[in-house]
mmCIF file of C-alpha atoms in Angstrom:
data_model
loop_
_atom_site.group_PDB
_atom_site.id
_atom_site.type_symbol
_atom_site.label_atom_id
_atom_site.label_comp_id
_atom_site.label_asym_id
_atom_site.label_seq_id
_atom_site.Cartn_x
_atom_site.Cartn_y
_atom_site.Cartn_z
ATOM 1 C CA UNK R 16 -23.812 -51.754 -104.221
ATOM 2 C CA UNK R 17 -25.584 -48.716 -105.172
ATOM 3 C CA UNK R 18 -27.767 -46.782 -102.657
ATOM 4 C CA UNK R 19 -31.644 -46.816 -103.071
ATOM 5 C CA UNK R 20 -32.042 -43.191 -104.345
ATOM 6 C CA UNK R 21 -35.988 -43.077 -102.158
ATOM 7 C CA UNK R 22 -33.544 -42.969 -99.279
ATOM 8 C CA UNK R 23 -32.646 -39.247 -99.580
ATOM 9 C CA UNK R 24 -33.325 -37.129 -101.910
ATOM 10 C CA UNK R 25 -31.480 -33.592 -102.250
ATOM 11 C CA UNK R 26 -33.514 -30.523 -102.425
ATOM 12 C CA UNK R 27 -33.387 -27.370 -105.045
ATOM 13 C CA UNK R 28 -31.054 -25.671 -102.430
ATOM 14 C CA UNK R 29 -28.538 -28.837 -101.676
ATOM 15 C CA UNK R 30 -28.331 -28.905 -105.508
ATOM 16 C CA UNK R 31 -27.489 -25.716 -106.066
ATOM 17 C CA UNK R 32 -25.072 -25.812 -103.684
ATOM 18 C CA UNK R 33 -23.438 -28.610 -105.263
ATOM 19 C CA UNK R 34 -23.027 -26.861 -108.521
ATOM 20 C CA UNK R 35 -21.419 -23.712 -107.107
ATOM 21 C CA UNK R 36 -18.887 -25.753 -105.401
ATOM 22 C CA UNK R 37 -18.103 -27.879 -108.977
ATOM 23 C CA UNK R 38 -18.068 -24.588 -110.583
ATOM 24 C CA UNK R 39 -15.610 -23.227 -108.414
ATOM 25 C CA UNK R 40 -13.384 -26.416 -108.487
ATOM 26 C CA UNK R 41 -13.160 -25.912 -112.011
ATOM 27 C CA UNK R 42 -12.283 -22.428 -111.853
ATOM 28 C CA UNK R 43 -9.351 -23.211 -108.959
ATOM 29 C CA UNK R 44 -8.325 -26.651 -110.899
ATOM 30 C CA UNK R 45 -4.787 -24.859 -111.996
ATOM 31 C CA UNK R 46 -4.280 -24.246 -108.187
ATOM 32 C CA UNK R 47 -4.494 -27.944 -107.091
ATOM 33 C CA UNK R 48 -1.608 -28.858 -104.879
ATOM 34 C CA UNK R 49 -1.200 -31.666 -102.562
ATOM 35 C CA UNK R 50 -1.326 -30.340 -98.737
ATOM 36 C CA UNK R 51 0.263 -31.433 -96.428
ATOM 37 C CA UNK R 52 -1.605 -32.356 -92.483
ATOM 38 C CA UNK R 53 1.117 -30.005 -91.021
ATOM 39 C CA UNK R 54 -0.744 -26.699 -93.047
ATOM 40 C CA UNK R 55 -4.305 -28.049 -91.989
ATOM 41 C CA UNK R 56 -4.711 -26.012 -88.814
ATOM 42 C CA UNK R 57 -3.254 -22.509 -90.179
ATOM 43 C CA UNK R 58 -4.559 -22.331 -93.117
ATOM 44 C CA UNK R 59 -7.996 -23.638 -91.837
ATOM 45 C CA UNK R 60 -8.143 -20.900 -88.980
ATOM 46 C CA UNK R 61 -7.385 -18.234 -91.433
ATOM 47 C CA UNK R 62 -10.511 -19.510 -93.594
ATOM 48 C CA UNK R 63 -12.748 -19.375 -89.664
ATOM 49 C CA UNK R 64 -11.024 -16.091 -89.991
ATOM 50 C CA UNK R 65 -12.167 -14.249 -93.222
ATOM 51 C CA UNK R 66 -15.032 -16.423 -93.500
ATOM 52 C CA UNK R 67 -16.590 -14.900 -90.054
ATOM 53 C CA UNK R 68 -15.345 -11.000 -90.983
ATOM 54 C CA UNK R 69 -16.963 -11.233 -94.645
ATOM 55 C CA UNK R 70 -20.085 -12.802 -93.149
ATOM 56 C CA UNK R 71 -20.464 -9.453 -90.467
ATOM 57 C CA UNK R 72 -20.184 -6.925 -93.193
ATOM 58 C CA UNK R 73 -22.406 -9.076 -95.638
ATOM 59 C CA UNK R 74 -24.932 -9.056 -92.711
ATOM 60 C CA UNK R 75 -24.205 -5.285 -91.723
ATOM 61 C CA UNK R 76 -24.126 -3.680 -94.988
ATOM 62 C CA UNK R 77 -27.291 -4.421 -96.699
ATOM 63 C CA UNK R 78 -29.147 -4.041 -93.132
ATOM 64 C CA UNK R 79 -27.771 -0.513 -92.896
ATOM 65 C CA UNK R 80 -28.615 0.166 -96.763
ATOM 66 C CA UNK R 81 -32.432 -0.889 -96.149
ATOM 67 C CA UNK R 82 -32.499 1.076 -92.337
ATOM 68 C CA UNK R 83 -31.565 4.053 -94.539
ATOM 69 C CA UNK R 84 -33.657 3.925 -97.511
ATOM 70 C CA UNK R 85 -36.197 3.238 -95.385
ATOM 71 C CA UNK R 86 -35.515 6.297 -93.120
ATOM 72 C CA UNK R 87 -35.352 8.946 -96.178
ATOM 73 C CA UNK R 88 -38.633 7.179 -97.876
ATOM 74 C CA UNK R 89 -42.703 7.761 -96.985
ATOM 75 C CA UNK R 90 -43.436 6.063 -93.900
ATOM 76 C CA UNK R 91 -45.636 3.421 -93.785
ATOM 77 C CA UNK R 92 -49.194 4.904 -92.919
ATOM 78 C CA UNK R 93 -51.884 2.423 -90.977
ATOM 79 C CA UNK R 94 -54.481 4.394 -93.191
ATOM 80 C CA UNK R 95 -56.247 2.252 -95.921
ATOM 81 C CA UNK R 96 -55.970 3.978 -98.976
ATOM 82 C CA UNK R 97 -53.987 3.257 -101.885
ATOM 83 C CA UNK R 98 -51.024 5.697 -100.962
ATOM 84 C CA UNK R 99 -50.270 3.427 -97.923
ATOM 85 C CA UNK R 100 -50.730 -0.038 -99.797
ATOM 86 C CA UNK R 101 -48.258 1.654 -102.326
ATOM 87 C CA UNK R 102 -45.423 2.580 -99.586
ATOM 88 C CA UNK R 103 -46.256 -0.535 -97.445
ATOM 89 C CA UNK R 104 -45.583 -2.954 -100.546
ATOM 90 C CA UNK R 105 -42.335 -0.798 -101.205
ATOM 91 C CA UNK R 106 -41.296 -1.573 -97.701
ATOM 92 C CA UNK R 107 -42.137 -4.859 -97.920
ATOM 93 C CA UNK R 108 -39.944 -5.152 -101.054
ATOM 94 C CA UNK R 109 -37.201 -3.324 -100.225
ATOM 95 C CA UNK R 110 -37.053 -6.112 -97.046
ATOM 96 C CA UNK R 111 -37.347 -9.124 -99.894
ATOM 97 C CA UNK R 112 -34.648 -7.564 -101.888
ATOM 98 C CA UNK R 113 -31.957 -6.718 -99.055
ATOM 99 C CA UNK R 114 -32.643 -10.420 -97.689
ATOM 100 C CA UNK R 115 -32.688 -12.292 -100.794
ATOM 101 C CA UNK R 116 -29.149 -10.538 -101.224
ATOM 102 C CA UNK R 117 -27.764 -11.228 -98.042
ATOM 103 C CA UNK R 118 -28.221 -15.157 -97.956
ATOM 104 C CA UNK R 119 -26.870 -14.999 -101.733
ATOM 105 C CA UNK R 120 -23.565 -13.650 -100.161
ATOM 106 C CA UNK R 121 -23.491 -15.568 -97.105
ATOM 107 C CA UNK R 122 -24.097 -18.552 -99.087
ATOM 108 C CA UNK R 123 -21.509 -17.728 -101.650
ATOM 109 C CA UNK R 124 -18.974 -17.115 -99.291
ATOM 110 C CA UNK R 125 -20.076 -20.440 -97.309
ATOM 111 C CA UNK R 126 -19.506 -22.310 -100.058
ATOM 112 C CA UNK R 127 -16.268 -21.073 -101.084
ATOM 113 C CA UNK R 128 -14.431 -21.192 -97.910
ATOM 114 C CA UNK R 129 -15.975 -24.574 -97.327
ATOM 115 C CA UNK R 130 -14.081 -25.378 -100.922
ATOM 116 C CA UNK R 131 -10.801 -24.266 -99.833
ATOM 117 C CA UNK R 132 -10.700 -25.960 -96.650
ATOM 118 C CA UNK R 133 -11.687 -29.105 -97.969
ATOM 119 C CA UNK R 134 -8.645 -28.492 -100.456
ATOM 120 C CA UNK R 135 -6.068 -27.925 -97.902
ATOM 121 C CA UNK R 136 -7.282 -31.241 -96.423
ATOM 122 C CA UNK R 137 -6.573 -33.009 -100.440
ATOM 123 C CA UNK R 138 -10.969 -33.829 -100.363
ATOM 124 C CA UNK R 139 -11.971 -34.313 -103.706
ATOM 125 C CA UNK R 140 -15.342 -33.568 -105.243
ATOM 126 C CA UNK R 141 -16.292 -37.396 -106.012
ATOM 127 C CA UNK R 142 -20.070 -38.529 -106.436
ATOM 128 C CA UNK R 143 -19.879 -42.159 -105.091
ATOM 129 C CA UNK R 144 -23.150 -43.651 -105.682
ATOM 130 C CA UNK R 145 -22.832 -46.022 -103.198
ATOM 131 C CA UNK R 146 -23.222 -43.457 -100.480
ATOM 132 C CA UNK R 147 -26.222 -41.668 -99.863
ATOM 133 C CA UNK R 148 -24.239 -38.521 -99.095
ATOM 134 C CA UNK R 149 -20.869 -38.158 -101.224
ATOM 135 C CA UNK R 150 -18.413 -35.276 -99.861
ATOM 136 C CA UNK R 151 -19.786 -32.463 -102.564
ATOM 137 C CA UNK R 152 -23.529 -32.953 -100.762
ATOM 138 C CA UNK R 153 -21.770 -33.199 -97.014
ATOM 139 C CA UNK R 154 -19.645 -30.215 -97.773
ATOM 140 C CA UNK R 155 -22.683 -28.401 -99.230
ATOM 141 C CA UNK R 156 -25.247 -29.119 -96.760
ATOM 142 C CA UNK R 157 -23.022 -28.041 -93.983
ATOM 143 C CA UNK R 158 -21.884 -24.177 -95.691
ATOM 144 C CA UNK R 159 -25.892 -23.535 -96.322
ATOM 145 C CA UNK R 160 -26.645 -24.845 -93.110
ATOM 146 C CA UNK R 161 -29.029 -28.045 -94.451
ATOM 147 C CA UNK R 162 -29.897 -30.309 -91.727
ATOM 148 C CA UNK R 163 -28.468 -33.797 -91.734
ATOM 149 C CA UNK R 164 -31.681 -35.869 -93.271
ATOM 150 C CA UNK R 165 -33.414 -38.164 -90.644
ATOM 151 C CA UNK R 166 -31.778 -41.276 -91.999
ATOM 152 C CA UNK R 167 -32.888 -44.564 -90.870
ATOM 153 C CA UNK R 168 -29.892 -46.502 -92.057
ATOM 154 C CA UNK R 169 -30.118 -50.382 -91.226
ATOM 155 C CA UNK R 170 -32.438 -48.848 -88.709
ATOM 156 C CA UNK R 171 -30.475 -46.699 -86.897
ATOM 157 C CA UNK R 172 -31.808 -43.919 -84.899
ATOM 158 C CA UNK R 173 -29.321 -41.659 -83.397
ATOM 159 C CA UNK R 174 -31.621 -39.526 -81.537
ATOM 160 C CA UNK R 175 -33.201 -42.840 -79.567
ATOM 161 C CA UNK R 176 -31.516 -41.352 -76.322
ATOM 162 C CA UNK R 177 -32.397 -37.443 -77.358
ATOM 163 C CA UNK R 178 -34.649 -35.179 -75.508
ATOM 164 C CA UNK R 179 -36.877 -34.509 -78.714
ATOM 165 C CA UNK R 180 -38.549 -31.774 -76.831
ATOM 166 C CA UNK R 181 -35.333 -29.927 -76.007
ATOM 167 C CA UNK R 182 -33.977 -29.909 -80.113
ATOM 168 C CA UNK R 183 -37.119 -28.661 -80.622
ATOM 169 C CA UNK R 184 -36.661 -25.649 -77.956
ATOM 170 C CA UNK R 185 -33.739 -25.103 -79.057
ATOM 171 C CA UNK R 186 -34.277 -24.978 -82.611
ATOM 172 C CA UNK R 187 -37.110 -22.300 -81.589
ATOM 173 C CA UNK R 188 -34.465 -20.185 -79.930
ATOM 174 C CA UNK R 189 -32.167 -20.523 -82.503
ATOM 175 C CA UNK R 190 -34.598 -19.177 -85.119
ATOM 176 C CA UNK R 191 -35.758 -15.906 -83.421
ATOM 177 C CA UNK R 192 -32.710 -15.133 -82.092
ATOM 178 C CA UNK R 193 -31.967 -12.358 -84.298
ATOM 179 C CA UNK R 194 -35.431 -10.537 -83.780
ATOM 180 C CA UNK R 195 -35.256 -10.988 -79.774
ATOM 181 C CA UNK R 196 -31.558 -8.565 -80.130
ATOM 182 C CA UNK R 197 -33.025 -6.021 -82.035
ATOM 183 C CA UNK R 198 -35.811 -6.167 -79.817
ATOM 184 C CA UNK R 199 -33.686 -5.739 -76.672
ATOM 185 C CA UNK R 200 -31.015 -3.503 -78.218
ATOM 186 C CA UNK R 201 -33.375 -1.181 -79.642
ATOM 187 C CA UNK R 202 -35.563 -0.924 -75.678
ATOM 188 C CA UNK R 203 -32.505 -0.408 -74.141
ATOM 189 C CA UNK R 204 -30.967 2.232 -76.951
ATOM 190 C CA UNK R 205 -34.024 4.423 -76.444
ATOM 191 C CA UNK R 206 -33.829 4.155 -72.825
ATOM 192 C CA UNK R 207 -30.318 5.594 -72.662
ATOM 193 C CA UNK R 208 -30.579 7.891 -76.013
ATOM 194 C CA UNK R 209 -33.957 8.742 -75.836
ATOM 195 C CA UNK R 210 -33.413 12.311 -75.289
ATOM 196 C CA UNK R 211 -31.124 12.946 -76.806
ATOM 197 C CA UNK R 212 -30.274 14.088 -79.962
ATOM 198 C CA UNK R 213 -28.954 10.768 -80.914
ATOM 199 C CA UNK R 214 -32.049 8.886 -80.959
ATOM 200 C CA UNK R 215 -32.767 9.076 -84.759
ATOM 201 C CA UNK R 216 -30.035 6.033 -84.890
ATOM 202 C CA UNK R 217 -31.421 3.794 -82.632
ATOM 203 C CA UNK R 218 -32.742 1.898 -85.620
ATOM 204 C CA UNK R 219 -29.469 1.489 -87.254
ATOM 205 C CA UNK R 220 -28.403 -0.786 -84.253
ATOM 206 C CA UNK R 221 -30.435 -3.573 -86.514
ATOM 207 C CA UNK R 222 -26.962 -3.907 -88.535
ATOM 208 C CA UNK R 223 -23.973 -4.723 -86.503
ATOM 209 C CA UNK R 224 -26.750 -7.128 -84.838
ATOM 210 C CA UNK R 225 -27.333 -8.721 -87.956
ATOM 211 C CA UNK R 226 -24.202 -8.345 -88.849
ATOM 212 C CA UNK R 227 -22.740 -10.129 -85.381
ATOM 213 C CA UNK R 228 -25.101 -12.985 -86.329
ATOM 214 C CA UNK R 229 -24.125 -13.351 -89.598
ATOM 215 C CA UNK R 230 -20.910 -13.923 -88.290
ATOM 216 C CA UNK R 231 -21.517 -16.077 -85.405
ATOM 217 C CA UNK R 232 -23.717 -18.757 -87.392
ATOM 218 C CA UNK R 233 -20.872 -18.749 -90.321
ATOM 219 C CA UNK R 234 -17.805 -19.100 -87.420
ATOM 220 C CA UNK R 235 -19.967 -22.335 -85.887
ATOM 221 C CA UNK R 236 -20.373 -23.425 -89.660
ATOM 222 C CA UNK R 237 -16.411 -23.504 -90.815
ATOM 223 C CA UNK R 238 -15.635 -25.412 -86.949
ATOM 224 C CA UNK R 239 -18.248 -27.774 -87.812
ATOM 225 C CA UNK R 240 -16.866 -28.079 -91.327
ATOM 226 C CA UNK R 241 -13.385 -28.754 -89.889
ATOM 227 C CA UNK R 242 -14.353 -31.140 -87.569
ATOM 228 C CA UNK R 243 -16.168 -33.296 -90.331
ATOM 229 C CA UNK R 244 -13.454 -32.861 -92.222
ATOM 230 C CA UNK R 245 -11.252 -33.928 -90.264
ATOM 231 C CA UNK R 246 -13.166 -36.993 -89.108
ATOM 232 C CA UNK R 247 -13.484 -38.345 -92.840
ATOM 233 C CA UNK R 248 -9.669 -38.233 -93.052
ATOM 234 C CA UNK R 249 -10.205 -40.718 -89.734
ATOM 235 C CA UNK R 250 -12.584 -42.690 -91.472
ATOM 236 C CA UNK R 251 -10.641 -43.162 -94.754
ATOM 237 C CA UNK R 252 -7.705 -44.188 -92.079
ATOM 238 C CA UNK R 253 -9.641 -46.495 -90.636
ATOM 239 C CA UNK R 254 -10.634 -47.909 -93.374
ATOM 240 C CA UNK R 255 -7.161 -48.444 -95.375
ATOM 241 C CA UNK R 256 -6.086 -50.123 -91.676
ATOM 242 C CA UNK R 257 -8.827 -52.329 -91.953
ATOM 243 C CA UNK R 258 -8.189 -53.012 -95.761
ATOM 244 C CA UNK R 259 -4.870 -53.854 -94.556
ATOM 245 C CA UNK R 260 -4.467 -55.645 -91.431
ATOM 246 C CA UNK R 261 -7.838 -57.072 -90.655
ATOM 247 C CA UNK R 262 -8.890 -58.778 -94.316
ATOM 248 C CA UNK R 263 -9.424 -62.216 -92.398
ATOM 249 C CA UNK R 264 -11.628 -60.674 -89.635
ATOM 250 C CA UNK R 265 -14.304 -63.419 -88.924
ATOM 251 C CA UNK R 266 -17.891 -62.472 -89.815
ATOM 252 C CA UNK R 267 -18.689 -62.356 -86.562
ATOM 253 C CA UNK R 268 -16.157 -59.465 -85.879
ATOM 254 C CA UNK R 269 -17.993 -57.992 -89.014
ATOM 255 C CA UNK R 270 -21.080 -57.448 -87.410
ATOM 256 C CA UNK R 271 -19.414 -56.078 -84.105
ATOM 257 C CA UNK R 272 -17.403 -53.532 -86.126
ATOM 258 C CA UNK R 273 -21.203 -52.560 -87.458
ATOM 259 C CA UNK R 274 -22.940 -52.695 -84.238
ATOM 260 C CA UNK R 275 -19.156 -50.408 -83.364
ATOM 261 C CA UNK R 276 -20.168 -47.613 -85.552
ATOM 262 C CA UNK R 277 -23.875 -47.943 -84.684
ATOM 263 C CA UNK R 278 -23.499 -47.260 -80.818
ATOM 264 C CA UNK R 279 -21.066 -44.815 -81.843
ATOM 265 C CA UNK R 280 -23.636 -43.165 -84.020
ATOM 266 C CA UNK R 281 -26.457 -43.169 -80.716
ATOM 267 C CA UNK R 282 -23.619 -42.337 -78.251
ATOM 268 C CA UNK R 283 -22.493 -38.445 -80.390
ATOM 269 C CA UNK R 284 -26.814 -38.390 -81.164
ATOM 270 C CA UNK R 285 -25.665 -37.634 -85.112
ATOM 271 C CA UNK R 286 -26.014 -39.620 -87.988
ATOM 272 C CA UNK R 287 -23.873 -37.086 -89.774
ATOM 273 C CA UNK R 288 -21.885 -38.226 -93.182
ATOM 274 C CA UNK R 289 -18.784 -40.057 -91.997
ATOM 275 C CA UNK R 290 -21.044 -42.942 -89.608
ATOM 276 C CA UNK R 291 -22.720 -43.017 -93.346
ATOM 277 C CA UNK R 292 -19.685 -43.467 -95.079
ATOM 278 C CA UNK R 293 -17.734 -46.027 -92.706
ATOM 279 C CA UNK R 294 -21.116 -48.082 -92.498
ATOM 280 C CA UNK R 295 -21.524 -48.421 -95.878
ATOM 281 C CA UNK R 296 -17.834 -48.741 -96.924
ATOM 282 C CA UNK R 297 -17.788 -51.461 -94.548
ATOM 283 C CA UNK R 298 -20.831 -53.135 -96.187
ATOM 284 C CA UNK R 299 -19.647 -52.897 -99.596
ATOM 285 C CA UNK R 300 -15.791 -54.034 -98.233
ATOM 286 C CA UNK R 301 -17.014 -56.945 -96.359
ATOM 287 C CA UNK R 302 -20.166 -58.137 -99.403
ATOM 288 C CA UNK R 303 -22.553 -58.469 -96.004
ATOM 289 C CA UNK R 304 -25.626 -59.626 -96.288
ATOM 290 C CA UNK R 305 -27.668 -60.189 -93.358
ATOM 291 C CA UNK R 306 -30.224 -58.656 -91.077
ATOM 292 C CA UNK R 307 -28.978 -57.572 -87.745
ATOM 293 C CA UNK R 308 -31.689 -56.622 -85.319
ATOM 294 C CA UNK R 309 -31.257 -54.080 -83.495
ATOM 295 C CA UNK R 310 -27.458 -53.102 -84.860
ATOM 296 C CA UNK R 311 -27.953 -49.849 -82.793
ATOM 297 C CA UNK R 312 -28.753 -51.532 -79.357
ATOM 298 C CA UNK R 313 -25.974 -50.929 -76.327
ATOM 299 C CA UNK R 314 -26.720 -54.881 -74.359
ATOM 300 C CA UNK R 315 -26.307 -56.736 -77.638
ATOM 301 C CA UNK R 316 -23.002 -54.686 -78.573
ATOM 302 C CA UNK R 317 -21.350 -55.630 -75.271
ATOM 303 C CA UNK R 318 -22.528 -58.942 -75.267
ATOM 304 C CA UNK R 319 -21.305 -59.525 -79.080
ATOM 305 C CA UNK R 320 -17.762 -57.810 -78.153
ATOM 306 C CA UNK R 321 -17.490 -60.138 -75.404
ATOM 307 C CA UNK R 322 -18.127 -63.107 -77.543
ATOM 308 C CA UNK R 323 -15.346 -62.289 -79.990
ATOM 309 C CA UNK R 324 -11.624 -63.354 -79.222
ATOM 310 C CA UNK R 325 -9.017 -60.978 -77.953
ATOM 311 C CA UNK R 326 -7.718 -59.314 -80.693
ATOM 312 C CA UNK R 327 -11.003 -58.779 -82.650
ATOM 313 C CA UNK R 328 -12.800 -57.548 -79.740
ATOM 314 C CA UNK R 329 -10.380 -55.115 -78.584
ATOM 315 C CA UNK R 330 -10.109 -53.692 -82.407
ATOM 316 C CA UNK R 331 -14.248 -53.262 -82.224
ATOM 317 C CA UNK R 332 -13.918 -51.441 -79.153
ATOM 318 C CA UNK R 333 -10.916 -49.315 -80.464
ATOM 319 C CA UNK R 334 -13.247 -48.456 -83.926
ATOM 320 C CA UNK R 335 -16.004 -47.857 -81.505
ATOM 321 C CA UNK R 336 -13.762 -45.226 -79.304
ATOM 322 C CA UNK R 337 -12.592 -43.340 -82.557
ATOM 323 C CA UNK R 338 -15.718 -42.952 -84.004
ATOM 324 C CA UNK R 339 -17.317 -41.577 -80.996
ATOM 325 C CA UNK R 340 -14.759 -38.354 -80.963
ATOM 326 C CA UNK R 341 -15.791 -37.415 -84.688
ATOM 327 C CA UNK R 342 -18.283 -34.794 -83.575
ATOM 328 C CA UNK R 343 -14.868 -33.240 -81.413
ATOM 329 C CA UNK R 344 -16.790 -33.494 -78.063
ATOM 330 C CA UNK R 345 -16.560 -35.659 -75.534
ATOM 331 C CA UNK R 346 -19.329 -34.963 -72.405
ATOM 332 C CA UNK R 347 -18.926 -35.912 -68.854
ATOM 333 C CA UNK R 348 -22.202 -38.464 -69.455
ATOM 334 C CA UNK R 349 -20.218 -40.272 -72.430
ATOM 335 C CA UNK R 350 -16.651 -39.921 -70.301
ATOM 336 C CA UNK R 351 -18.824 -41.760 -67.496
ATOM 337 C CA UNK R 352 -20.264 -44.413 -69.890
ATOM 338 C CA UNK R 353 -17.218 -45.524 -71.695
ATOM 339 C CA UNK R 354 -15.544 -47.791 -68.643
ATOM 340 C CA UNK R 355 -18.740 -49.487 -68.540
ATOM 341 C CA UNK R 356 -18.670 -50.395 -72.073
ATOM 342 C CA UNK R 357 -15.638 -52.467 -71.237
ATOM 343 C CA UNK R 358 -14.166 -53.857 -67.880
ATOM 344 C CA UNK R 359 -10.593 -53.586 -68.849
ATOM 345 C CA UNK R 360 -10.708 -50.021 -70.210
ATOM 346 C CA UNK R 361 -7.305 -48.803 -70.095
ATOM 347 C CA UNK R 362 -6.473 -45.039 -68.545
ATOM 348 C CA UNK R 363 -4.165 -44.467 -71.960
ATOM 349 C CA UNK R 364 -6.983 -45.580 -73.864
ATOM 350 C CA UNK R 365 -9.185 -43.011 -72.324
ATOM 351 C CA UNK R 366 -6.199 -40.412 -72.545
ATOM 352 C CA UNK R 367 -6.044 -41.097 -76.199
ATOM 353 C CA UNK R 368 -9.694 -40.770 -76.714
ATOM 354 C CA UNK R 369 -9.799 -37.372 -75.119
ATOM 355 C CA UNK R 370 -6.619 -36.191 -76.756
ATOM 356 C CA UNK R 371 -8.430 -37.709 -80.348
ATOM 357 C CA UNK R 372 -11.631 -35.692 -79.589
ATOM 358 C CA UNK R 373 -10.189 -32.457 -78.424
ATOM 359 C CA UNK R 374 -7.634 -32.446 -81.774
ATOM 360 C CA UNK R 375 -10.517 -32.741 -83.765
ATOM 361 C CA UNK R 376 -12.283 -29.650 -82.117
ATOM 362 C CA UNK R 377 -8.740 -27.428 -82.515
ATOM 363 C CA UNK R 378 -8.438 -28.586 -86.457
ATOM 364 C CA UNK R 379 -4.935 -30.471 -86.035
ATOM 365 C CA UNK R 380 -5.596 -32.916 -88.858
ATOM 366 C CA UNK R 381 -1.814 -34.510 -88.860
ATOM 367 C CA UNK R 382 -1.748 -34.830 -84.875
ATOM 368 C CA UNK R 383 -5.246 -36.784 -84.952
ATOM 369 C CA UNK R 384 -4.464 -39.131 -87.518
ATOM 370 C CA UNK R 385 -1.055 -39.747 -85.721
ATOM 371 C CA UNK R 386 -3.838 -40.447 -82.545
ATOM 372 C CA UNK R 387 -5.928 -42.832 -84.573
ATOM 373 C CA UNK R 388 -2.450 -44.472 -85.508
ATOM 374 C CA UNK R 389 -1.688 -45.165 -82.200
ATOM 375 C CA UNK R 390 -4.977 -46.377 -81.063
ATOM 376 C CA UNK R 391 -5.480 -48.799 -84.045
ATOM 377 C CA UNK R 392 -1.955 -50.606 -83.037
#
């Protein structure tokens, strides 16, 4: 089964990406050892680590470059004449130059650490062309910060119980953020330096801002890294149980392990790489070929889990528990909703899912497969 390439397309930037991280697996190929789930954790938190410290100086040191060329250069006049079109293109230049190089470093180093920690966790680079988003285009889209496509997978939508309005207000935030802490740092800076002879650095306050966000965005980058991460290892897991003990599922338990990962998918509001990669592995395991209305839909998943007998139905709801921790958060709305998905949902079960889910968010790879173990049995 091969995935219709109109689906999803990558852009010039996801490409790129991909290419830096092949290039650097080539480069590190020498270094390949087999990790163990014991190292995960360490070795990942020392990657949050450096990864967040390079990103403040990337974002300080070319913002402190450009406040001071700026400050030693002709200021920009509000004249028209040549002179001031001159200077005011300079400016603008200068800006183009120090920002262009900025993102090239963050994105560097993004993509490198995301390469290391995806070695410590044995991921390999693999294209898979049945998969719409192989690990080299979910590692890269998540180190340059590429949103997850709106994929409409067997009609899927994972946002169907999303306040559209609020992701938008909060992507608005998000993307101004910087300008509104200069803003206030700089109002505030003259009001307590303003006369004094320390003013003339108020403007240099622009750089351990930028620099602070630099950081920030690159820290939430590597934890969401690790928690993808992380949940593929799951999803390979669950997979290879599957595979194993569950090759004479009937096809009705099929389509309930489908409709599973499809509630899962509406219940974390992602459709991020590993719901991709279990649905399709599933497909392609199972050579389904049918078309299930409304696979996403909450009334026909608990009436089809109800249908099936004992053991199949409490696997489904076991798949269905698993997948929901993959985005390492469980809220007090989803904690709410889960004993209504099934009357005879167990207090260890729901122990085990918020053991699972908080595991992932910490980065302890061995102790949340050992989880999944225990909930699969």
């Amino acid at each position: 089964m091969k995935v219709d390439e109109t689906i999803y397309r990558p852009g010039i930037l996801e490409r790129w990406g991909k290419s830096v991280l092949f290039s650097i697996s080539k480069k590190r190929k020498q270094n390949l050892t087999q990790h163990t789930g014991d190292t995960f954790q360490s070795l990942s938190n020392g990657i949050i680590f450096r990864g967040t410290a390079l990103s403040f100086l990337v974002g300080f040191i070319p913002s402190f470059l450009f406040v001071w060329i700026a400050s030693i250069s002709p200021q920009i006049s509000f004249q028209f004449s040549a002179e001031s079109i001159l200077i005011l293109s300079f400016h603008l230049l200068l800006i183009g130059f120090f920002t262009v190089i900025e993102f090239y470093l963050l994105f560097r180093i993004g993509l490198y650490e995301t390469y290391l920690m995806a070695e410590y966790a044995n991921l390999e680079l693999i294209e898979e062309p049945e998969l719409i988003t192989p690990i080299p285009g979910m590692l890269t889209r998540i180190a340059l910060e590429i949103p997850d496509p709106a994929i409409r997978l067997f009609g899927i939508d994972p946002y169907k119980t999303l306040n559209k309005r609020t992701v938008l207000l909060k992507t608005l935030l998000y993307k101004i953020k910087v300008m509104i802490s200069n803003i206030g740092a700089k109002v505030l800076l003259k009001a307590i330096l303003g006369r004094t002879g320390l003013r003339m650095y108020i403007e240099y306050i622009s750089a351990p801002i930028t620099g602070f966000w630099d950081a920030y965005v690159t820290y939430k980058i590597l934890l969401e890294l690790r928690k993808r991460i992380i949940s593929r290892k799951i999803a390979e897991k669950i997979l290879i149980h599957l595979k194993e003990n569950h090759s004479q599922i009937s096809n009705f338990g099929k389509q309930a392990l489908l409709r599973a990962i499809a509630n899962s998918i509406v219940f974390t509001k992602t459709f991020h790489p590993n719901f991709e990669y279990l649905l399709l592995k599933l497909v392609k395991e199972y050579s389904l070929e049918f078309d299930m209305d409304e696979m996403d839909d909450q009334q026909k998943f608990e009436i089809c889990v109800s249908q099936l007998p004992n053991k199949e139905a409490k696997l489904t709801f076991q798949i269905f528990l698993i997948a929901s921790c993959f985005d390492g958060k469980l809220t007090k709305e989803e904690l709410e909703l889960l004993p209504k998905l099934v009357s005879n949902f167990s207090e260890i079960e729901l122990n085990l899912t918020i053991q699972l889910s908080r595991l992932i968010q910490t980065g302890n790879l061995k102790e949340s497969i050992a989880v999944v173990d225990k909930m699969l049995t």
